[in-house]
Short mmCIF file of C-alpha atoms in Angstrom, two decimals:
data_model
loop_
_atom_site.label_atom_id
_atom_site.label_comp_id
_atom_site.label_asym_id
_atom_site.label_seq_id
_atom_site.Cartn_x
_atom_site.Cartn_y
_atom_site.Cartn_z
CA MET A 9 1.50 -10.54 6.66
CA LYS A 10 -0.12 -13.17 4.45
CA PHE A 11 -2.35 -11.96 1.60
CA LEU A 12 -4.77 -13.74 -0.71
CA LEU A 13 -4.90 -12.13 -4.15
CA VAL A 14 -7.94 -13.08 -6.25
CA GLU A 15 -7.30 -11.75 -9.76
CA ASP A 16 -7.63 -13.46 -13.15
CA ASN A 17 -5.46 -10.99 -15.08
CA ALA A 18 -2.06 -12.71 -14.96
CA GLU A 19 -0.03 -9.59 -15.71
CA LEU A 20 -1.79 -7.48 -13.08
CA ALA A 21 -1.60 -10.30 -10.53
CA LYS A 22 2.14 -10.61 -11.11
CA ALA A 23 2.64 -6.87 -10.65
CA ILE A 24 0.61 -6.76 -7.43
CA SER A 25 2.29 -9.86 -6.03
CA SER A 26 5.75 -8.47 -6.76
CA ARG A 27 4.97 -5.24 -4.92
CA MET A 28 3.52 -6.99 -1.91
CA LYS A 29 6.35 -9.53 -1.72
CA PHE A 30 8.87 -6.69 -1.93
CA ASP A 31 7.19 -5.26 1.18
CA GLY A 32 7.83 -8.57 2.91
CA HIS A 33 4.36 -10.09 2.58
CA VAL A 34 3.50 -13.65 1.57
CA VAL A 35 1.00 -13.79 -1.31
CA ASP A 36 -1.22 -16.69 -2.45
CA HIS A 37 -2.72 -16.07 -5.89
CA ALA A 38 -6.10 -17.41 -6.99
CA ALA A 39 -7.09 -16.83 -10.62
CA LYS A 40 -10.59 -18.30 -10.23
CA LEU A 41 -13.46 -18.07 -7.77
CA SER A 42 -13.19 -21.78 -6.98
CA ASP A 43 -9.50 -21.42 -6.19
CA ALA A 44 -10.23 -18.46 -3.91
CA ILE A 45 -12.75 -20.51 -1.94
CA ALA A 46 -10.32 -23.43 -1.68
CA PHE A 47 -7.55 -21.16 -0.41
CA SER A 48 -9.88 -19.55 2.14
CA GLU A 49 -11.08 -22.90 3.42
CA THR A 50 -7.56 -24.21 4.02
CA GLY A 51 -5.52 -21.12 4.92
CA GLU A 52 -5.56 -18.08 7.16
CA TYR A 53 -4.98 -14.63 5.72
CA ASP A 54 -4.43 -11.14 7.07
CA LEU A 55 -5.91 -9.44 4.00
CA ILE A 56 -7.77 -10.41 0.81
CA LEU A 57 -7.50 -8.47 -2.45
CA LEU A 58 -10.57 -9.41 -4.48
CA ASP A 59 -11.31 -8.87 -8.16
CA ILE A 60 -15.00 -8.86 -9.08
CA MET A 61 -15.01 -10.16 -12.67
CA LEU A 62 -13.70 -13.74 -12.51
CA PRO A 63 -13.88 -16.44 -15.22
CA ASP A 64 -16.03 -18.81 -13.17
CA GLY A 65 -18.18 -16.38 -11.21
CA ASP A 66 -18.66 -13.01 -9.54
CA GLY A 67 -16.30 -11.96 -6.78
CA ARG A 68 -19.26 -10.55 -4.88
CA SER A 69 -20.52 -14.07 -4.30
CA PHE A 70 -17.17 -14.90 -2.73
CA LEU A 71 -17.42 -11.82 -0.52
CA LYS A 72 -20.94 -12.78 0.56
CA TRP A 73 -19.85 -16.36 1.28
CA HIS A 74 -16.79 -15.12 3.15
CA ARG A 75 -18.79 -12.86 5.46
CA SER A 76 -21.66 -15.31 5.95
CA GLY A 77 -19.18 -17.76 7.43
CA GLY A 78 -18.30 -15.28 10.14
CA GLN A 79 -14.83 -14.55 8.79
CA ASP A 80 -13.60 -11.04 9.53
CA THR A 81 -10.50 -11.02 7.34
CA PRO A 82 -10.30 -7.54 5.74
CA VAL A 83 -11.23 -7.44 2.05
CA ILE A 84 -10.22 -4.79 -0.48
CA VAL A 85 -12.16 -5.04 -3.73
CA LEU A 86 -10.39 -4.39 -7.03
CA THR A 87 -13.01 -3.24 -9.50
CA ALA A 88 -13.36 -1.58 -12.88
CA ARG A 89 -16.88 -0.52 -11.94
CA SER A 90 -17.00 3.16 -11.08
CA GLN A 91 -20.72 3.56 -10.42
CA VAL A 92 -21.47 4.71 -6.88
CA SER A 93 -24.21 2.07 -6.56
CA ASP A 94 -21.72 -0.71 -7.35
CA ARG A 95 -19.27 0.52 -4.73
CA ILE A 96 -22.02 0.89 -2.12
CA SER A 97 -23.25 -2.67 -2.77
CA MET A 98 -19.75 -4.06 -2.24
CA LEU A 99 -19.32 -2.14 1.00
CA ASP A 100 -22.73 -3.35 2.15
CA LEU A 101 -21.67 -6.94 1.43
CA GLY A 102 -18.74 -6.51 3.78
CA ALA A 103 -15.85 -5.05 1.78
CA ASP A 104 -13.52 -2.93 3.92
CA ASP A 105 -12.37 -0.76 1.01
CA TYR A 106 -12.22 -0.73 -2.77
CA VAL A 107 -9.79 0.46 -5.44
CA THR A 108 -11.01 1.33 -8.93
CA LYS A 109 -9.03 0.03 -11.89
CA PRO A 110 -6.73 1.23 -13.27
CA PHE A 111 -4.99 2.20 -10.05
CA ASP A 112 -1.57 3.29 -8.88
CA HIS A 113 0.21 0.50 -7.02
CA ALA A 114 1.40 2.96 -4.38
CA GLU A 115 -2.23 3.81 -3.63
CA LEU A 116 -3.12 0.12 -3.30
CA GLN A 117 -0.22 -0.42 -0.91
CA ALA A 118 -1.29 2.59 1.17
CA ARG A 119 -4.89 1.35 1.34
CA CYS A 120 -3.68 -2.07 2.44
CA ARG A 121 -1.74 -0.48 5.27
CA ALA A 122 -4.72 1.67 6.26
CA VAL A 123 -7.09 -1.32 6.37
CA LEU A 124 -4.60 -3.34 8.40
CA ARG A 125 -4.17 -0.47 10.85
CA ARG A 126 -7.93 -0.25 11.32
CA LYS A 127 -8.06 -4.02 11.82
CA ALA A 128 -5.44 -3.69 14.53
CA GLY A 129 -7.58 -1.10 16.30
CA LYS A 130 -5.81 1.95 14.99
CA GLY A 131 -8.76 3.63 13.35
CA LYS A 132 -6.93 6.62 11.94
CA THR A 133 -4.80 6.40 8.84
CA GLU A 134 -2.70 9.30 10.12
CA ILE A 135 0.79 8.75 11.47
CA GLU A 136 1.83 11.26 14.14
CA LEU A 137 5.53 11.45 14.85
CA GLY A 138 7.90 14.14 16.06
CA GLY A 139 5.39 16.95 15.63
CA ALA A 140 4.45 15.90 12.09
CA VAL A 141 1.06 14.50 11.08
CA PHE A 142 1.21 12.40 7.93
CA ASP A 143 -1.70 10.69 6.16
CA PRO A 144 -0.41 8.32 3.45
CA VAL A 145 -3.90 7.66 2.09
CA ALA A 146 -4.86 11.33 1.71
CA GLY A 147 -1.28 12.22 0.79
CA THR A 148 -1.04 15.08 3.28
CA LEU A 149 1.63 16.30 5.68
CA GLN A 150 1.03 18.84 8.42
CA ILE A 151 3.70 20.46 10.58
CA SER A 152 2.59 22.84 13.34
CA GLY A 153 -0.85 22.92 11.73
CA ALA A 154 0.51 24.03 8.36
CA ALA A 155 -0.12 21.86 5.29
CA ILE A 156 3.00 20.87 3.36
CA GLY A 157 2.58 20.01 -0.32
CA LEU A 158 4.20 16.75 -1.40
CA ARG A 159 4.87 15.41 -4.87
CA ASN A 160 4.20 11.74 -5.61
CA ARG A 161 7.75 10.42 -5.03
CA GLU A 162 8.22 12.66 -2.00
CA LEU A 163 5.02 11.17 -0.61
CA ARG A 164 6.19 7.59 -1.16
CA LEU A 165 9.62 8.30 0.29
CA LEU A 166 8.15 9.91 3.41
CA GLU A 167 5.73 7.00 3.78
CA LEU A 168 8.64 4.55 3.83
CA PHE A 169 10.41 6.52 6.54
CA MET A 170 7.31 7.24 8.65
CA ASN A 171 6.26 3.58 8.67
CA ALA A 172 9.69 2.48 9.90
CA PRO A 173 11.38 5.21 12.00
CA GLY A 174 14.85 4.18 13.06
CA GLN A 175 15.20 1.66 10.22
CA ILE A 176 18.09 2.07 7.80
CA PHE A 177 17.18 2.17 4.11
CA SER A 178 19.93 1.70 1.58
CA LYS A 179 19.99 4.02 -1.41
CA GLN A 180 19.35 1.02 -3.66
CA LYS A 181 16.25 -0.03 -1.74
CA LEU A 182 14.85 3.49 -1.82
CA PHE A 183 15.55 3.69 -5.53
CA ASP A 184 13.76 0.38 -6.17
CA ARG A 185 10.71 1.62 -4.29
CA LEU A 186 10.51 5.01 -5.97
CA PHE A 187 11.38 4.16 -9.57
CA SER A 188 10.34 1.49 -12.03
CA ILE A 189 12.72 -0.28 -14.40
CA ASP A 190 11.50 1.96 -17.23
CA ASP A 191 12.29 5.22 -15.43
CA ASP A 192 15.27 7.15 -16.72
CA ALA A 193 16.93 7.90 -13.38
CA SER A 194 19.99 7.03 -11.34
CA GLU A 195 20.50 6.38 -7.64
CA ASN A 196 21.69 9.97 -7.30
CA ALA A 197 18.04 11.00 -7.66
CA ILE A 198 17.49 9.66 -4.14
CA GLU A 199 19.78 12.37 -2.78
CA VAL A 200 17.56 14.97 -4.47
CA TYR A 201 14.35 13.61 -2.94
CA VAL A 202 15.95 13.19 0.48
CA GLY A 203 17.08 16.80 0.29
CA ARG A 204 13.56 17.94 -0.54
CA LEU A 205 12.09 15.96 2.35
CA ARG A 206 14.60 17.46 4.76
CA LYS A 207 13.35 20.90 3.79
CA HIS A 208 9.73 19.83 4.19
CA LEU A 209 10.45 18.47 7.68
CA GLU A 210 12.01 21.67 8.95
CA GLY A 211 10.03 22.89 11.95
CA CYS A 212 9.39 19.46 13.47
CA ASP A 213 11.48 17.00 15.49
CA LEU A 214 12.10 14.63 12.58
CA ARG A 215 15.35 14.43 10.70
CA ILE A 216 16.70 12.18 7.97
CA THR A 217 20.17 11.02 8.95
CA THR A 218 22.73 9.97 6.36
CA LEU A 219 24.75 6.93 7.42
CA ARG A 220 27.84 6.78 5.24
CA GLY A 221 28.03 3.53 3.31
CA LEU A 222 24.69 2.31 4.70
CA GLY A 223 21.93 4.67 3.62
CA TYR A 224 19.34 6.83 5.37
CA ARG A 225 17.33 6.68 8.59
CA LEU A 226 14.46 8.73 9.98
CA ASP A 227 15.22 9.88 13.54
CA HIS A 228 13.09 11.89 15.92
CA GLY A 229 13.37 13.44 19.36
#
């Protein structure tokens, strides 16, 4: 996927871009409203992440211009404004979703996936697989109708597996996704979280398989 990130805060833009690129996306970064318009006029994007407060204008004017031109590229607004009226106005202008600053990067990634699924015609954010119903946006897991409580890193680990069943994840890759460079943890922590997920998944047809020397894979059936 190709994303356009419109954000004037260089540190935040770098953090968001790094996360999205790690997920395999291509990211163009515009620090100004004029740059965002130039990018949009010359490129095609699957998703736009739009800050509202920009040095040369208001991101809402970009959103209005974007929609008035008939473009249906999904837009997620990044805003520090928490008033309900502000959020409603952005949705009325054509935003597909919004995230209030400060936000957790895992939440932003989940919302991007949810918006892209809706764009593809998959209206629900839920992932149903092997008798389990998982909603990465709501952070819920249900097995046989029973709700299973998940902690934050368990949620992110399950989301990785559920979005790519059958794919092998190395322990290093899982570690990089679950922990930041400042976290005091080792790769052995992955074994702990995998063990917890295996217990949570008891009662459904999903299983996390250990592949010696390679990593882990979510299998079902």
